[in-house]
Coordinates of C-alpha atoms in Angstrom, one line a residue:
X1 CA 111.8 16.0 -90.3
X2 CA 110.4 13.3 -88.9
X3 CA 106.8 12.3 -89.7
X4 CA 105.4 12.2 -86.1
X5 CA 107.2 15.6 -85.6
X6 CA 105.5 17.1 -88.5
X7 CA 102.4 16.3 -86.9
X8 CA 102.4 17.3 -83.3
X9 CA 104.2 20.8 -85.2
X10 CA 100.7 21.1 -87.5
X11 CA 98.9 20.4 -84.4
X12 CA 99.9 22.5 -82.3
X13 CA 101.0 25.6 -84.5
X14 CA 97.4 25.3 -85.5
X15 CA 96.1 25.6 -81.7
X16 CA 98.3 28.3 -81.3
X17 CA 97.0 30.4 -83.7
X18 CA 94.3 31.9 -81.3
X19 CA 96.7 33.4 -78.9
X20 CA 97.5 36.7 -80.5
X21 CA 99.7 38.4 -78.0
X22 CA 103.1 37.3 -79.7
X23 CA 104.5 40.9 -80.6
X24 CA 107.9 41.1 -79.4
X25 CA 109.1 44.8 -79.2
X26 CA 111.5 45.9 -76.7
X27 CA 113.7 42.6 -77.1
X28 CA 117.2 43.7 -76.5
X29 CA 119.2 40.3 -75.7
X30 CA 122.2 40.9 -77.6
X31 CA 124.3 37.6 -78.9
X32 CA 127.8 37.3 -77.0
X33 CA 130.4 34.8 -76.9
X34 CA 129.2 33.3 -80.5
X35 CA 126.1 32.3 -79.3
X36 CA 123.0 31.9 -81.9
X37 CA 121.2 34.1 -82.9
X38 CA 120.5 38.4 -81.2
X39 CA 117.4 39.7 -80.2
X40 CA 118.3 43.3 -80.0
X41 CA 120.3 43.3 -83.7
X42 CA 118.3 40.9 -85.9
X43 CA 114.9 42.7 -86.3
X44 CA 113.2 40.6 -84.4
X45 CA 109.2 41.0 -84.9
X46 CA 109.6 43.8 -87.5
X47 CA 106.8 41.5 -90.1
X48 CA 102.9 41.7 -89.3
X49 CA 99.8 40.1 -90.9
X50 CA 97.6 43.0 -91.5
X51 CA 95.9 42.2 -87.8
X52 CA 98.8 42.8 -86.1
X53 CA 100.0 39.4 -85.5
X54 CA 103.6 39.0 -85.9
X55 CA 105.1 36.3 -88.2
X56 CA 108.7 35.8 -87.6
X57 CA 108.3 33.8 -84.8
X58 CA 107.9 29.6 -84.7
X59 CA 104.6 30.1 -82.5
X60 CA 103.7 26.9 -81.0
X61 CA 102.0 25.3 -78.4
X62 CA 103.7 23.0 -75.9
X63 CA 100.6 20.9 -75.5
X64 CA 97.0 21.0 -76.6
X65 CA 96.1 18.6 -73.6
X66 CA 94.2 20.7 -70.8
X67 CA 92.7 20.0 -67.6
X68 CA 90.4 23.0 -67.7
X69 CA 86.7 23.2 -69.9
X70 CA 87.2 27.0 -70.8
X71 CA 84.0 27.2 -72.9
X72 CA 86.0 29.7 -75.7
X73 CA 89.1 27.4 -76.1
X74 CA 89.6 25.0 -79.0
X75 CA 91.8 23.1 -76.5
X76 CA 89.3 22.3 -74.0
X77 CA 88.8 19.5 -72.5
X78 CA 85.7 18.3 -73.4
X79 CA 86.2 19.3 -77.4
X80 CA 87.3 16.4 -79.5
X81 CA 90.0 17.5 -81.6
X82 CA 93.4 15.7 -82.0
X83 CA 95.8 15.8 -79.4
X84 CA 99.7 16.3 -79.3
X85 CA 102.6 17.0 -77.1
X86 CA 105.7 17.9 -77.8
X87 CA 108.7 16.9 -75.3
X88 CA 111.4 19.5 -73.9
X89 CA 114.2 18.2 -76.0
X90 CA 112.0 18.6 -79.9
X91 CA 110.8 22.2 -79.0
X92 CA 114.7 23.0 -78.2
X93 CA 115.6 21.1 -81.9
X94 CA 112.4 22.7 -83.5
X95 CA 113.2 26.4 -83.1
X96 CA 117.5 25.3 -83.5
X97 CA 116.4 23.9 -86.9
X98 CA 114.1 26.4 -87.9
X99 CA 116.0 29.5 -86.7
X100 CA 119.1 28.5 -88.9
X101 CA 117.3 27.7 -91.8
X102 CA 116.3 31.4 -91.4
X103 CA 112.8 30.7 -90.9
X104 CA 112.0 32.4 -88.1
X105 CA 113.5 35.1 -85.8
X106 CA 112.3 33.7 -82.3
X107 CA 110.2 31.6 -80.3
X108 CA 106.6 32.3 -79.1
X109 CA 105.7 29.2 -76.6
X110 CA 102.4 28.6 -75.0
X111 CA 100.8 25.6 -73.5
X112 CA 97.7 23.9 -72.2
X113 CA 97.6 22.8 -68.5
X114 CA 98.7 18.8 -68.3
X115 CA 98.3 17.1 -64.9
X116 CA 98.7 20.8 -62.9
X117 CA 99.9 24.3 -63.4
X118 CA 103.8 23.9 -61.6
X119 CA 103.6 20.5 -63.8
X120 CA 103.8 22.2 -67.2
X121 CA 105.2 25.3 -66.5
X122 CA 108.3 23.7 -64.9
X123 CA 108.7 21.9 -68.8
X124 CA 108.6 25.5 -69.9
X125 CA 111.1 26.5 -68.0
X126 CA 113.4 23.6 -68.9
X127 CA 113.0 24.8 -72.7
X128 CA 114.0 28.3 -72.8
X129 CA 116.8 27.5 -70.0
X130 CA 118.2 24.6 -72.1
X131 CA 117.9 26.9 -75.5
X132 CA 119.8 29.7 -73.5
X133 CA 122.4 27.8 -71.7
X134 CA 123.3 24.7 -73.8
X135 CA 122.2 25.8 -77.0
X136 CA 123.5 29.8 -76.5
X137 CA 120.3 30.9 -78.7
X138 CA 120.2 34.7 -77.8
X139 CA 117.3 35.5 -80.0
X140 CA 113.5 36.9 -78.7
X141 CA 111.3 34.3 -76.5
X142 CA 108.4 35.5 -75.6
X143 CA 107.0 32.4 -73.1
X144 CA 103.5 32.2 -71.7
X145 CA 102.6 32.4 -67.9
X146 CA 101.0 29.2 -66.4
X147 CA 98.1 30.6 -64.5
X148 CA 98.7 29.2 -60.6
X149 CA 102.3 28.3 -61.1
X150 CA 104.8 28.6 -58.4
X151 CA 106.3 31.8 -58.3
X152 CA 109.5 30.6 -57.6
X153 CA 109.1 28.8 -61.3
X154 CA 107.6 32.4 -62.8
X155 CA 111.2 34.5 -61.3
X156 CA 113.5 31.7 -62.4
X157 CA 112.0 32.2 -66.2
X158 CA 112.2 35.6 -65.9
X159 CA 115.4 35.3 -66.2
X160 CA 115.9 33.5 -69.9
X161 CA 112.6 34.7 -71.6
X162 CA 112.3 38.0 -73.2
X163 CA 108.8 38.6 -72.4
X164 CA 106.2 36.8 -70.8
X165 CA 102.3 37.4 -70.6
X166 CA 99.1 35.7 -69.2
X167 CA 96.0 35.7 -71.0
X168 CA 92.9 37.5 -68.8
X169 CA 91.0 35.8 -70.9
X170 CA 87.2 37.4 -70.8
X171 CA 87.3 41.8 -69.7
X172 CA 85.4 40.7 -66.7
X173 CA 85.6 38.6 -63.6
X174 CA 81.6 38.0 -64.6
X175 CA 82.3 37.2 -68.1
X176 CA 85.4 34.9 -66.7
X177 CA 83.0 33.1 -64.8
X178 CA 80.2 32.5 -66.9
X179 CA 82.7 30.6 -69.6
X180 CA 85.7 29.3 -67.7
X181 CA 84.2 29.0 -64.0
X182 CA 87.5 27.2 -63.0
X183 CA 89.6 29.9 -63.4
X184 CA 89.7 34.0 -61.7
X185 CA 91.3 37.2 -62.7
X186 CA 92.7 37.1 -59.2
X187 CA 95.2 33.8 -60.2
X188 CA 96.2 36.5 -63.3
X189 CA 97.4 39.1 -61.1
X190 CA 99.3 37.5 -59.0
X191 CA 102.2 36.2 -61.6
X192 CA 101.7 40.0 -62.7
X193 CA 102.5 41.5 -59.7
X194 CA 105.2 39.3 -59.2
X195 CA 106.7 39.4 -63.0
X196 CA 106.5 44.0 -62.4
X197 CA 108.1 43.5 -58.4
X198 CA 111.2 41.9 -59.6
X199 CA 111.4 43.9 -62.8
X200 CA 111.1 47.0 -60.9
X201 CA 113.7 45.3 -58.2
X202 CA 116.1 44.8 -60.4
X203 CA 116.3 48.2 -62.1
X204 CA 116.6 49.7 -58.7
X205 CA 119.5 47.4 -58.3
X206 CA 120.8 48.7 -61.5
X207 CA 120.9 52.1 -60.5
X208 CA 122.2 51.8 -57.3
X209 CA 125.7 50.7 -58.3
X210 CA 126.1 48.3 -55.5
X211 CA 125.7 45.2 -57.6
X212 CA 128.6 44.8 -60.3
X213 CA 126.4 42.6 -62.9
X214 CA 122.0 42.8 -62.7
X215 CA 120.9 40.2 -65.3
X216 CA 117.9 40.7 -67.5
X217 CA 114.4 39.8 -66.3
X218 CA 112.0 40.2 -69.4
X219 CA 113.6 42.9 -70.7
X220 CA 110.6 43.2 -73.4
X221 CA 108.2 43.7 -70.1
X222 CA 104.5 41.7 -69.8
X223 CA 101.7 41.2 -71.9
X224 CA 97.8 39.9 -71.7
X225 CA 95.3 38.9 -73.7
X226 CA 91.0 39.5 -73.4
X227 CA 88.7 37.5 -76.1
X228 CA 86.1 40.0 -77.1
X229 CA 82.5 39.1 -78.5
X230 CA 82.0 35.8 -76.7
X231 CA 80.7 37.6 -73.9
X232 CA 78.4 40.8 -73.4
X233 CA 80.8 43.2 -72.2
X234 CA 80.2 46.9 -73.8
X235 CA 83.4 48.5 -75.3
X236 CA 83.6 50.5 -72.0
X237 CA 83.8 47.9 -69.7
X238 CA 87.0 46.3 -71.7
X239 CA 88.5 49.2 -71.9
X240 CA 87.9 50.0 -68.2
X241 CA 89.5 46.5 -67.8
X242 CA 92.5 47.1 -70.0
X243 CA 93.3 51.2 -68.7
X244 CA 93.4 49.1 -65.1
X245 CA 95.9 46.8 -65.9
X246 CA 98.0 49.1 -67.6
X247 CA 98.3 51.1 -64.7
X248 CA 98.5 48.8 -61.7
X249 CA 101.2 45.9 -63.7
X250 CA 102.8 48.6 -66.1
X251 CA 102.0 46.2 -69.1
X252 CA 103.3 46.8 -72.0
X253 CA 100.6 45.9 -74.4
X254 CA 96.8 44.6 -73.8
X255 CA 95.5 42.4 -77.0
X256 CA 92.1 41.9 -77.9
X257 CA 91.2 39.1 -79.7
X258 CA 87.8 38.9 -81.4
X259 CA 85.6 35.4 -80.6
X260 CA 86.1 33.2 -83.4
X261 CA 83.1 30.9 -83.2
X262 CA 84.2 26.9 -82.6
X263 CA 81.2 25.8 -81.2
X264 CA 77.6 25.9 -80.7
X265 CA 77.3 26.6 -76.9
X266 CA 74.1 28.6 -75.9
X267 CA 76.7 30.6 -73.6
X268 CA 78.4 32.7 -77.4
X269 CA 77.8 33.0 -80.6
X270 CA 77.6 29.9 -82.7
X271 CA 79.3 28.5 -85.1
X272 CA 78.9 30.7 -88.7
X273 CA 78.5 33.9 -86.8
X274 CA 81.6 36.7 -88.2
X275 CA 84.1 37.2 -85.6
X276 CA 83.9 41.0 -84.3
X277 CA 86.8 42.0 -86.0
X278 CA 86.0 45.5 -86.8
X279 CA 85.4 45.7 -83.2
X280 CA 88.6 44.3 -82.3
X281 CA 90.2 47.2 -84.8
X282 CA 88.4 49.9 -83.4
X283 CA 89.6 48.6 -79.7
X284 CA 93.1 48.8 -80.7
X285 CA 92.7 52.4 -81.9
X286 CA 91.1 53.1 -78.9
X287 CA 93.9 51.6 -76.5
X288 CA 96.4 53.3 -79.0
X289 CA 94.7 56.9 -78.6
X290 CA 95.4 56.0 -74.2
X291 CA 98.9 54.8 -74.8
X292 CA 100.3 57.4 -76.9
X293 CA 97.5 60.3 -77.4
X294 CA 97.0 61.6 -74.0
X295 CA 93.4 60.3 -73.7
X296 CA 91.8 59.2 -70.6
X297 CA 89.1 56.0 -71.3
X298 CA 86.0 58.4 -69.8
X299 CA 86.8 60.7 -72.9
X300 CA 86.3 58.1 -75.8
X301 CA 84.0 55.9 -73.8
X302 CA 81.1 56.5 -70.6
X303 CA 77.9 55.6 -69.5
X304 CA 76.6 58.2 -72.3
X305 CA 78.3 56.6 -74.8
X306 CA 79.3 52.8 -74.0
X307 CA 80.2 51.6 -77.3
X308 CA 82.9 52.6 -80.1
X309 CA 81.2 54.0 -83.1
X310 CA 81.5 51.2 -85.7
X311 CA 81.5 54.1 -89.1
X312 CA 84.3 55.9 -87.8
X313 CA 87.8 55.6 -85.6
X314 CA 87.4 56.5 -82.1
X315 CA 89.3 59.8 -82.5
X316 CA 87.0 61.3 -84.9
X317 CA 84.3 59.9 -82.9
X318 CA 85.6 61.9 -80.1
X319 CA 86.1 65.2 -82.3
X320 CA 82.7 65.1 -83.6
X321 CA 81.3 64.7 -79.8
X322 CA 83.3 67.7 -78.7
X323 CA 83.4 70.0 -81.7
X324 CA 83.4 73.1 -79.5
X325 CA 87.1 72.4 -78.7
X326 CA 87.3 72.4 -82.5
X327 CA 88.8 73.9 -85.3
X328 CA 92.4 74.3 -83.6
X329 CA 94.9 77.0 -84.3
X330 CA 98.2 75.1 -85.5
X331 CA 100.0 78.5 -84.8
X332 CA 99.0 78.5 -81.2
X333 CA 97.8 75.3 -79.9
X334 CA 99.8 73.5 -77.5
X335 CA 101.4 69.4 -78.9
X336 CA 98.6 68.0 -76.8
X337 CA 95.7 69.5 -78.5
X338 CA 97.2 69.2 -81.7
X339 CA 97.4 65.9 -80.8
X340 CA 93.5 65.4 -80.7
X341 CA 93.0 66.7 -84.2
X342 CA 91.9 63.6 -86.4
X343 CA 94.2 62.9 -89.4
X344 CA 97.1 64.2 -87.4
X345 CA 99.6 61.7 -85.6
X346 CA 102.4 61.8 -83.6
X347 CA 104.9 62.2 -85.8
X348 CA 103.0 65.3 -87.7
X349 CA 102.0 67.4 -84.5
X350 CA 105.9 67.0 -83.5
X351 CA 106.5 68.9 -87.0
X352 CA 104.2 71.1 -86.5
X353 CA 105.4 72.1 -83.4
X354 CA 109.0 72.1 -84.7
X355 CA 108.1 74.0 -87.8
X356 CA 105.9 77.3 -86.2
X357 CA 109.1 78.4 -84.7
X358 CA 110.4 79.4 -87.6
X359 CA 107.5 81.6 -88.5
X360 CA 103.7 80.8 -89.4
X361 CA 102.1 77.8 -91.2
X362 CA 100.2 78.0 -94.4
X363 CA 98.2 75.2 -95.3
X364 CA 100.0 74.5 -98.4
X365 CA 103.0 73.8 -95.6
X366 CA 100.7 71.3 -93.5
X367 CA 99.8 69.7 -96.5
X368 CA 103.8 68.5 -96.5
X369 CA 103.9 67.5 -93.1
X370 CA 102.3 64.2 -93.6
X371 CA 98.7 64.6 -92.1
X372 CA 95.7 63.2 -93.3
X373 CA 94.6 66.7 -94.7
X374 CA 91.6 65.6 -96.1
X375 CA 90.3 64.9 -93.0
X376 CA 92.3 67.6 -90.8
X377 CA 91.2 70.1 -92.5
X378 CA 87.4 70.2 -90.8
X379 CA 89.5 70.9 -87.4
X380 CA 91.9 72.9 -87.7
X381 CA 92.8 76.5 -88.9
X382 CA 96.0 77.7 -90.5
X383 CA 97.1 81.4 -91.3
X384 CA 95.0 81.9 -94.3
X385 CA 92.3 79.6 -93.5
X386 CA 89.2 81.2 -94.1
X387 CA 86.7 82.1 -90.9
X388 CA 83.3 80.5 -91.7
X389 CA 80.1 82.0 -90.6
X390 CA 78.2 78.8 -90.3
X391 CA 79.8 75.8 -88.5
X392 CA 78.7 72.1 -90.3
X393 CA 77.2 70.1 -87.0
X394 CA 78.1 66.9 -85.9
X395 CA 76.0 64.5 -88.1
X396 CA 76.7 66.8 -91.6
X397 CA 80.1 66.5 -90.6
X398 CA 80.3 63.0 -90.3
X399 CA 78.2 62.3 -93.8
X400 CA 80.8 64.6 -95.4
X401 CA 83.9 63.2 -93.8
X402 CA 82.8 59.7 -94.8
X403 CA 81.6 60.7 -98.4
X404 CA 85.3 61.8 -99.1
X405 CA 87.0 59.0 -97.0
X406 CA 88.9 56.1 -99.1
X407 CA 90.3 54.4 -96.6
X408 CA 89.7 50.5 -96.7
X409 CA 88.7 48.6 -93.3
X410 CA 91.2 46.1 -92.2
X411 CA 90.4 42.7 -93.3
X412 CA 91.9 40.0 -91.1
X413 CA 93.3 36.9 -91.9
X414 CA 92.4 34.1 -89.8
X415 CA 95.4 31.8 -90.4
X416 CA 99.2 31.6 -89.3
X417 CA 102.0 31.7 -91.4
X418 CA 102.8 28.3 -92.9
X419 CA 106.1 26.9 -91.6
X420 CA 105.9 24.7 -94.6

């Protein structure tokens, strides 16, 4: 590799590295006519850093040149760092080279804003279609969304990346406006709307028979980002944010990335303050409990209680609040309720469902069923659990709960993978 490569690739991997929203799930591209590489086959995405962020992808930045002063980014403007840029034709050799020396499993591309929005992402565009046509590479792109870009450029790489996304950037237009005054939520959903129109436009397509052969438009679905702890939204209000644009763009996953001080601006927290990354953690609970748990935001968060309790997960937090819904009868209580008991997943409430039909549960059977038992067991009532006369309240509870929990907080590593 040639020296000046090697540096524009430290660079900008290094500036990519704050863009977290690289998960690739739902990639189903599937390699045909003995083209390079198959989305769908080759487990694209299936490694993780203990944060969440995926590894297996060569995540880069186009450029680290911008034209906006976005007080939170490293790439800024104003901020003097080192600049780089790569050109169409050394991204398209970079992931070739690295992808058959087995490196990685797909590309993650982003990009500062040189000269204007249609400017760069029309250099985007030119990379995925030249490593889909010429080069036949069929594995996972994921390819970020040029805020103000022309949508005819946005449908047209729809139709070679796997996903793309758009970084909100701040939970609120106020928040947006305070650090990044040149940009609005409003220039995010636009490209979202269109990006969910044409998806939904060509399923209908699909089912209606009528056209022989639909091609795939992100088949892996959309994606944003929100930076939390650089400005002072509560837990609520992100949430709030995040439960919105679930529902109106169908999104497939919101990321929140905790504010990793690079500067001393009055506006944030300076530089040597910790990163709110238990914050972050307890977030993604919290969006996990809406996606996949039944919960509606105003249960885990309202005006009453704004913030996410920082000494336990949001779901106990929410059992302890409501404890008069508590302990539930795993003989009679329906999946969604069972659902809502803390230490019990998806996976175990389907059992326990499954299992009652063949006759009642003992605790020594639950035990089996992979639950967190030790922390289940508070909530819920088998067939020869014993009644108690005096209920523990909510703050003994908690004490107890905690005095017998083992479970380690997740500690986050701030760096990429080395491609070296």
């Amino acid at each position: 590799m040639y020296d000046r490569i090697r540096e524009k690739l430290t660079i900008l991997a290094d500036a990519a590295k704050y863009d977290v929203s690289c998960s690739s799930s739902g990639g189903n591209r599937k390699n045909t006519n003995k083209g390079i590489g198959d989305s769908s086959a080759s487990g694209i995405c299936h490694t993780y850093t203990e944060d969440g962020r995926c590894v297996s992808l060569l995540k880069i930045l186009l450029t680290n040149h911008c034209i906006y002063d976005c007080a939170f980014c490293v790439s800024r403007r104003s901020n003097d760092v080192k600049r780089a840029a790569f050109t169409v034709e050394e991204v398209v050799e970079l992931t070739m080279s690295f992808y058959r020396r087995n490196y990685i499993e797909g590309l993650f591309l982003s990009s500062g804003i040189f000269k204007n929005a249609d400017f760069t992402m029309e250099r985007l565009l030119r990379i995925v279609k030249k490593l889909r046509l010429e080069e036949r590479f069929n594995g996972y792109i994921h390819l970020k969304t040029i805020p103000g870009a022309s949508l005819e450029l946005l449908t047209e790489a729809g139709l070679y990346a796997d996903r793309m996304s758009i970084n909100l950037e701040m939970p609120t237009e106020t928040g947006l406006k305070l650090l990044a005054p040149e940009k609005s939520h409003e220039e995010v959903k636009k490209p979202l709307g269109l990006i969910q129109n044409t998806i939904t436009q060509f399923k209908d397509e699909k089912k209606t028979g009528l056209i022989k052969s639909v091609p795939k438009f992100v088949p892996a679905g959309q994606s944003t980002q929100m930076v939390i702890g650089a400005t002072p939204e509560n837990d609520m209000e992100i949430m709030y944010t995040a439960d919105k644009y679930y529902k109106d763009f169908s999104l497939k996953r919101v990321y929140y990335s905790g504010y990793i001080p690079i500067s001393n601006d009055t506006r944030m927290p300076g530089i040597g303050s910790q990163p709110p990354l238990l914050r972050e953690n307890r977030l993604y609970q919290t969006d996990w409990l809406m996606r996949f748990y039944g919960f509606e935001v105003k249960e885990l968060l309202n005006a009453k209680n704004p913030n996410l309790d920082i000494d336990v997960d949001p779901k106990l937090g929410w059992a302890l609040r409501n404890l008069e819904q508590f302990p539930v009868d795993l003989n009679t209580a329906d999946y969604q309720m069972i659902l809502r008991v803390p230490g019990i997943g998806v996976s175990s409430a389907q059992k326990i469902v499954q299992a009652r039909r063949f006759g009642r549960l003992y605790t020594y059977q639950v035990k089996k069923m992979g639950i967190a038992y030790s922390r289940a067991k508070f909530f819920i009532r088998c067939a020869d659990t014993p009644y108690m006369l005096n209920e523990p309240d909510a703050p003994r509870l908690k004490g107890l709960i905690l005095s017998e929990s083992s479970s380690k907080y997740l500690k986050v590593a701030q760096n990429q993978l080395s491609l070296f």
